[in-house]
Structure formats: C-alpha cells, structure tokens
Amino acid sequence: MSDCIFCKLASGEIPTDMVCENDLAAAFRDANPQAPVHVLIVPKAHHDNILDNVDAQTLAAMTELVGEVARREGIDKTGFRVIMNTGADAGQTVMHLHMHVLGGIEMGEGLL
Ligand code: AMP
Ligand code: ZN
C-alpha cells in the first residue's frame, strides 16, 4: 500500500533499525519502545491486521522471526511477550499487521 509507513519500513524504502528479516517478513525496533526490547514483526505484504486474509506462509514467516528476534536480543532464556493489537478496542494505531515482541524486563502478570 503506497502510503503505509510499515510497508515502506519493511521494504527498505525508508531506512529503519532492522533486527532481522526473511522473504516474507521483517523485524525492526519500535520507535517508541515500551520495554528494553521492543521489536515489531511485520509482513512485507500489506494486510490491515490479522482479520485481513493473512495466508499461512506469511504467519509462519512472522512466527519464525519471533524466535530469531528473541535469540538475537538475548531474551530467549528470560522470556518475552508477543502482542498483536487488532482494531479499535485493542488500540491498533498502525493499520499494517504487526506483532510486538516485548522483553528485557519482568512484566509479571499484569494485563495477561
Ligand atoms: P499499535 O498500537 O499496535 O498499532 O502499535 C503501533 C506501534 O508502531 C507503536 O508502538 C508505535 O510506537 C510504532 N511505530 C509507529 N511508527 C513507527 C515507525 N516509523 N517506526 C517504528 N515504529 C513505529
Ligand atoms: Zn502496509
């Protein structure tokens, strides 16, 4: 989608702090981190959110990056949280499917 910021970040059209990527998905640091590690994983193809006809290959590619991000950021042993905000009640502000990977701090049992 031509005016979508995450499309431009995922494709490299706009430079970003990329953590890792594969053929179908990219992982880059959140511009306003909510934890010591806060990385976004997005598909390279545009989908508004998880309700927008997301194919299994794309989901697999995103999921693969969860583990890679965790290992690269050193939170695979300590643990982390993955969040996928969808729609207004969840506070989705960027309408391009993304997973938040949050870690590097003890989050306890709040919210989830
Ligand atoms: P959500 O509320 O789930 O839609 O989250 C959107 C996230 O995107 C927020 O955590 C923002 O800080 C982050 N964000 C917005 N613009 C950028 C950007 N240009 N680069 C990196 N992260 C961004
Ligand atoms: Zn997009």
PDB file of C-alpha atoms and ligand atoms in Angstrom:
ATOM      1  CA  MET A   1       0.000   0.000   0.000  1.00  0.00           C
ATOM      2  CA  SER A   2       1.634   3.229  -1.187  1.00  0.00           C
ATOM      3  CA  ASP A   3       1.023   5.469   1.837  1.00  0.00           C
ATOM      4  CA  CYS A   4       1.617   2.841   4.541  1.00  0.00           C
ATOM      5  CA  ILE A   5       4.623   3.534   6.785  1.00  0.00           C
ATOM      6  CA  PHE A   6       5.160  -0.134   7.710  1.00  0.00           C
ATOM      7  CA  CYS A   7       5.150  -1.157   4.018  1.00  0.00           C
ATOM      8  CA  LYS A   8       7.929   1.376   3.465  1.00  0.00           C
ATOM      9  CA  LEU A   9       9.926   0.260   6.512  1.00  0.00           C
ATOM     10  CA  ALA A  10       9.551  -3.447   5.670  1.00  0.00           C
ATOM     11  CA  SER A  11      10.652  -2.947   2.059  1.00  0.00           C
ATOM     12  CA  GLY A  12      13.629  -0.780   2.986  1.00  0.00           C
ATOM     13  CA  GLU A  13      12.198   2.226   1.126  1.00  0.00           C
ATOM     14  CA  ILE A  14      12.528   4.108   4.433  1.00  0.00           C
ATOM     15  CA  PRO A  15      15.599   3.135   6.495  1.00  0.00           C
ATOM     16  CA  THR A  16      14.895   1.687   9.925  1.00  0.00           C
ATOM     17  CA  ASP A  17      16.643  -0.175  12.734  1.00  0.00           C
ATOM     18  CA  MET A  18      16.133  -3.630  11.242  1.00  0.00           C
ATOM     19  CA  VAL A  19      16.787  -6.576  13.562  1.00  0.00           C
ATOM     20  CA  CYS A  20      16.285  -9.380  11.040  1.00  0.00           C
ATOM     21  CA  GLU A  21      14.131 -10.364   8.096  1.00  0.00           C
ATOM     22  CA  ASN A  22      13.206 -13.218   5.806  1.00  0.00           C
ATOM     23  CA  ASP A  23      11.485 -13.397   2.414  1.00  0.00           C
ATOM     24  CA  LEU A  24       8.018 -12.535   3.728  1.00  0.00           C
ATOM     25  CA  ALA A  25       8.502 -10.615   6.973  1.00  0.00           C
ATOM     26  CA  ALA A  26      10.726  -8.037   8.658  1.00  0.00           C
ATOM     27  CA  ALA A  27      11.556  -7.215  12.285  1.00  0.00           C
ATOM     28  CA  PHE A  28      12.538  -3.681  13.298  1.00  0.00           C
ATOM     29  CA  ARG A  29      12.697  -1.697  16.540  1.00  0.00           C
ATOM     30  CA  ASP A  30       9.631   0.185  17.723  1.00  0.00           C
ATOM     31  CA  ALA A  31      10.165   3.964  17.526  1.00  0.00           C
ATOM     32  CA  ASN A  32       8.593   4.430  20.977  1.00  0.00           C
ATOM     33  CA  PRO A  33       9.785   1.407  22.974  1.00  0.00           C
ATOM     34  CA  GLN A  34       7.668   0.221  25.903  1.00  0.00           C
ATOM     35  CA  ALA A  35      10.320  -2.191  27.205  1.00  0.00           C
ATOM     36  CA  PRO A  36      14.124  -2.572  26.942  1.00  0.00           C
ATOM     37  CA  VAL A  37      13.472  -4.860  23.976  1.00  0.00           C
ATOM     38  CA  HIS A  38      10.555  -3.762  21.811  1.00  0.00           C
ATOM     39  CA  VAL A  39      10.638  -5.085  18.266  1.00  0.00           C
ATOM     40  CA  LEU A  40       7.848  -5.101  15.682  1.00  0.00           C
ATOM     41  CA  ILE A  41       7.432  -8.012  13.269  1.00  0.00           C
ATOM     42  CA  VAL A  42       5.503  -7.180  10.116  1.00  0.00           C
ATOM     43  CA  PRO A  43       4.707  -8.958   6.862  1.00  0.00           C
ATOM     44  CA  LYS A  44       6.297  -7.436   3.743  1.00  0.00           C
ATOM     45  CA  ALA A  45       2.917  -7.625   2.003  1.00  0.00           C
ATOM     46  CA  HIS A  46       0.253  -5.268   3.272  1.00  0.00           C
ATOM     47  CA  HIS A  47      -2.521  -6.661   5.491  1.00  0.00           C
ATOM     48  CA  ASP A  48      -4.521  -4.319   7.720  1.00  0.00           C
ATOM     49  CA  ASN A  49      -4.464  -6.806  10.600  1.00  0.00           C
ATOM     50  CA  ILE A  50      -4.934 -10.495  11.386  1.00  0.00           C
ATOM     51  CA  LEU A  51      -8.521 -10.352  10.038  1.00  0.00           C
ATOM     52  CA  ASP A  52      -7.317  -9.277   6.582  1.00  0.00           C
ATOM     53  CA  ASN A  53      -6.863 -12.547   4.619  1.00  0.00           C
ATOM     54  CA  VAL A  54      -3.456 -13.424   6.026  1.00  0.00           C
ATOM     55  CA  ASP A  55      -2.063 -16.604   4.475  1.00  0.00           C
ATOM     56  CA  ALA A  56      -0.374 -19.373   6.449  1.00  0.00           C
ATOM     57  CA  GLN A  57       3.012 -18.800   4.810  1.00  0.00           C
ATOM     58  CA  THR A  58       3.056 -15.191   5.955  1.00  0.00           C
ATOM     59  CA  LEU A  59       2.104 -16.149   9.501  1.00  0.00           C
ATOM     60  CA  ALA A  60       4.809 -18.830   9.508  1.00  0.00           C
ATOM     61  CA  ALA A  61       7.390 -16.304   8.313  1.00  0.00           C
ATOM     62  CA  MET A  62       6.392 -13.858  11.056  1.00  0.00           C
ATOM     63  CA  THR A  63       6.465 -16.594  13.687  1.00  0.00           C
ATOM     64  CA  GLU A  64       9.926 -17.683  12.545  1.00  0.00           C
ATOM     65  CA  LEU A  65      11.170 -14.170  13.233  1.00  0.00           C
ATOM     66  CA  VAL A  66       9.792 -14.243  16.806  1.00  0.00           C
ATOM     67  CA  GLY A  67      12.377 -16.848  17.747  1.00  0.00           C
ATOM     68  CA  GLU A  68      15.124 -15.138  15.790  1.00  0.00           C
ATOM     69  CA  VAL A  69      14.426 -11.776  17.426  1.00  0.00           C
ATOM     70  CA  ALA A  70      14.380 -13.387  20.881  1.00  0.00           C
ATOM     71  CA  ARG A  71      17.724 -15.107  20.325  1.00  0.00           C
ATOM     72  CA  ARG A  72      19.387 -12.056  18.777  1.00  0.00           C
ATOM     73  CA  GLU A  73      18.130  -9.768  21.558  1.00  0.00           C
ATOM     74  CA  GLY A  74      19.105 -12.235  24.300  1.00  0.00           C
ATOM     75  CA  ILE A  75      15.611 -12.680  25.732  1.00  0.00           C
ATOM     76  CA  ASP A  76      15.048 -16.275  24.637  1.00  0.00           C
ATOM     77  CA  LYS A  77      16.085 -17.581  28.095  1.00  0.00           C
ATOM     78  CA  THR A  78      14.451 -14.883  30.236  1.00  0.00           C
ATOM     79  CA  GLY A  79      11.166 -14.747  28.346  1.00  0.00           C
ATOM     80  CA  PHE A  80       9.154 -12.218  26.412  1.00  0.00           C
ATOM     81  CA  ARG A  81       5.622 -11.243  25.438  1.00  0.00           C
ATOM     82  CA  VAL A  82       4.099 -11.169  21.936  1.00  0.00           C
ATOM     83  CA  ILE A  83       1.109  -8.889  21.319  1.00  0.00           C
ATOM     84  CA  MET A  84      -0.929  -8.378  18.166  1.00  0.00           C
ATOM     85  CA  ASN A  85      -3.297  -5.441  18.610  1.00  0.00           C
ATOM     86  CA  THR A  86      -6.330  -5.747  16.353  1.00  0.00           C
ATOM     87  CA  GLY A  87      -8.871  -2.987  15.906  1.00  0.00           C
ATOM     88  CA  ALA A  88     -10.055  -0.067  17.959  1.00  0.00           C
ATOM     89  CA  ASP A  89     -10.625  -1.695  21.357  1.00  0.00           C
ATOM     90  CA  ALA A  90      -7.091  -3.110  21.303  1.00  0.00           C
ATOM     91  CA  GLY A  91      -5.665   0.298  20.394  1.00  0.00           C
ATOM     92  CA  GLN A  92      -4.295  -0.620  16.970  1.00  0.00           C
ATOM     93  CA  THR A  93      -2.852   2.642  15.625  1.00  0.00           C
ATOM     94  CA  VAL A  94      -0.927   1.451  12.563  1.00  0.00           C
ATOM     95  CA  MET A  95      -3.154  -0.385  10.105  1.00  0.00           C
ATOM     96  CA  HIS A  96      -0.492  -2.813   8.876  1.00  0.00           C
ATOM     97  CA  LEU A  97      -0.422  -6.179  10.631  1.00  0.00           C
ATOM     98  CA  HIS A  98       2.302  -6.328  13.278  1.00  0.00           C
ATOM     99  CA  MET A  99       3.420  -8.319  16.301  1.00  0.00           C
ATOM    100  CA  HIS A 100       5.039  -6.540  19.241  1.00  0.00           C
ATOM    101  CA  VAL A 101       7.863  -8.543  20.850  1.00  0.00           C
ATOM    102  CA  LEU A 102       8.473  -7.136  24.336  1.00  0.00           C
ATOM    103  CA  GLY A 103      11.159  -8.252  26.774  1.00  0.00           C
ATOM    104  CA  GLY A 104      14.190  -7.405  28.835  1.00  0.00           C
ATOM    105  CA  ILE A 105      12.120  -6.593  31.916  1.00  0.00           C
ATOM    106  CA  GLU A 106       9.993  -8.651  34.290  1.00  0.00           C
ATOM    107  CA  MET A 107       6.423  -7.947  33.213  1.00  0.00           C
ATOM    108  CA  GLY A 108       4.653 -10.055  35.789  1.00  0.00           C
ATOM    109  CA  GLU A 109       1.013 -10.979  35.341  1.00  0.00           C
ATOM    110  CA  GLY A 110      -0.488  -7.594  34.547  1.00  0.00           C
ATOM    111  CA  LEU A 111      -2.979  -7.424  31.693  1.00  0.00           C
ATOM    112  CA  LEU A 112      -2.365 -11.012  30.565  1.00  0.00           C
TER     113      LEU A 112
HETATM  114  P1  AMP B   1      -0.187  -0.498  17.626  1.00  0.00           P
HETATM  115  O1  AMP B   1      -0.710   0.410  18.706  1.00  0.00           O
HETATM  116  O2  AMP B   1      -0.269  -1.941  17.990  1.00  0.00           O
HETATM  117  O3  AMP B   1      -0.799  -0.201  16.279  1.00  0.00           O
HETATM  118  O4  AMP B   1       1.353  -0.192  17.542  1.00  0.00           O
HETATM  119  C1  AMP B   1       1.963   0.611  16.595  1.00  0.00           C
HETATM  120  C2  AMP B   1       3.398   0.752  17.026  1.00  0.00           C
HETATM  121  O5  AMP B   1       4.129   1.271  15.937  1.00  0.00           O
HETATM  122  C3  AMP B   1       3.594   1.721  18.194  1.00  0.00           C
HETATM  123  O6  AMP B   1       4.225   1.015  19.269  1.00  0.00           O
HETATM  124  C4  AMP B   1       4.499   2.804  17.618  1.00  0.00           C
HETATM  125  O7  AMP B   1       5.456   3.252  18.542  1.00  0.00           O
HETATM  126  C5  AMP B   1       5.134   2.093  16.439  1.00  0.00           C
HETATM  127  N1  AMP B   1       5.558   2.938  15.341  1.00  0.00           N
HETATM  128  C6  AMP B   1       4.834   3.897  14.719  1.00  0.00           C
HETATM  129  N2  AMP B   1       5.553   4.456  13.716  1.00  0.00           N
HETATM  130  C7  AMP B   1       6.761   3.827  13.714  1.00  0.00           C
HETATM  131  C8  AMP B   1       7.943   3.935  12.933  1.00  0.00           C
HETATM  132  N3  AMP B   1       8.039   4.829  11.944  1.00  0.00           N
HETATM  133  N4  AMP B   1       8.983   3.123  13.221  1.00  0.00           N
HETATM  134  C9  AMP B   1       8.906   2.228  14.224  1.00  0.00           C
HETATM  135  N5  AMP B   1       7.818   2.062  14.984  1.00  0.00           N
HETATM  136  C10 AMP B   1       6.767   2.847  14.753  1.00  0.00           C
HETATM  137 ZN    ZN B   2       1.370  -1.635   4.824  1.00  0.00          ZN
END
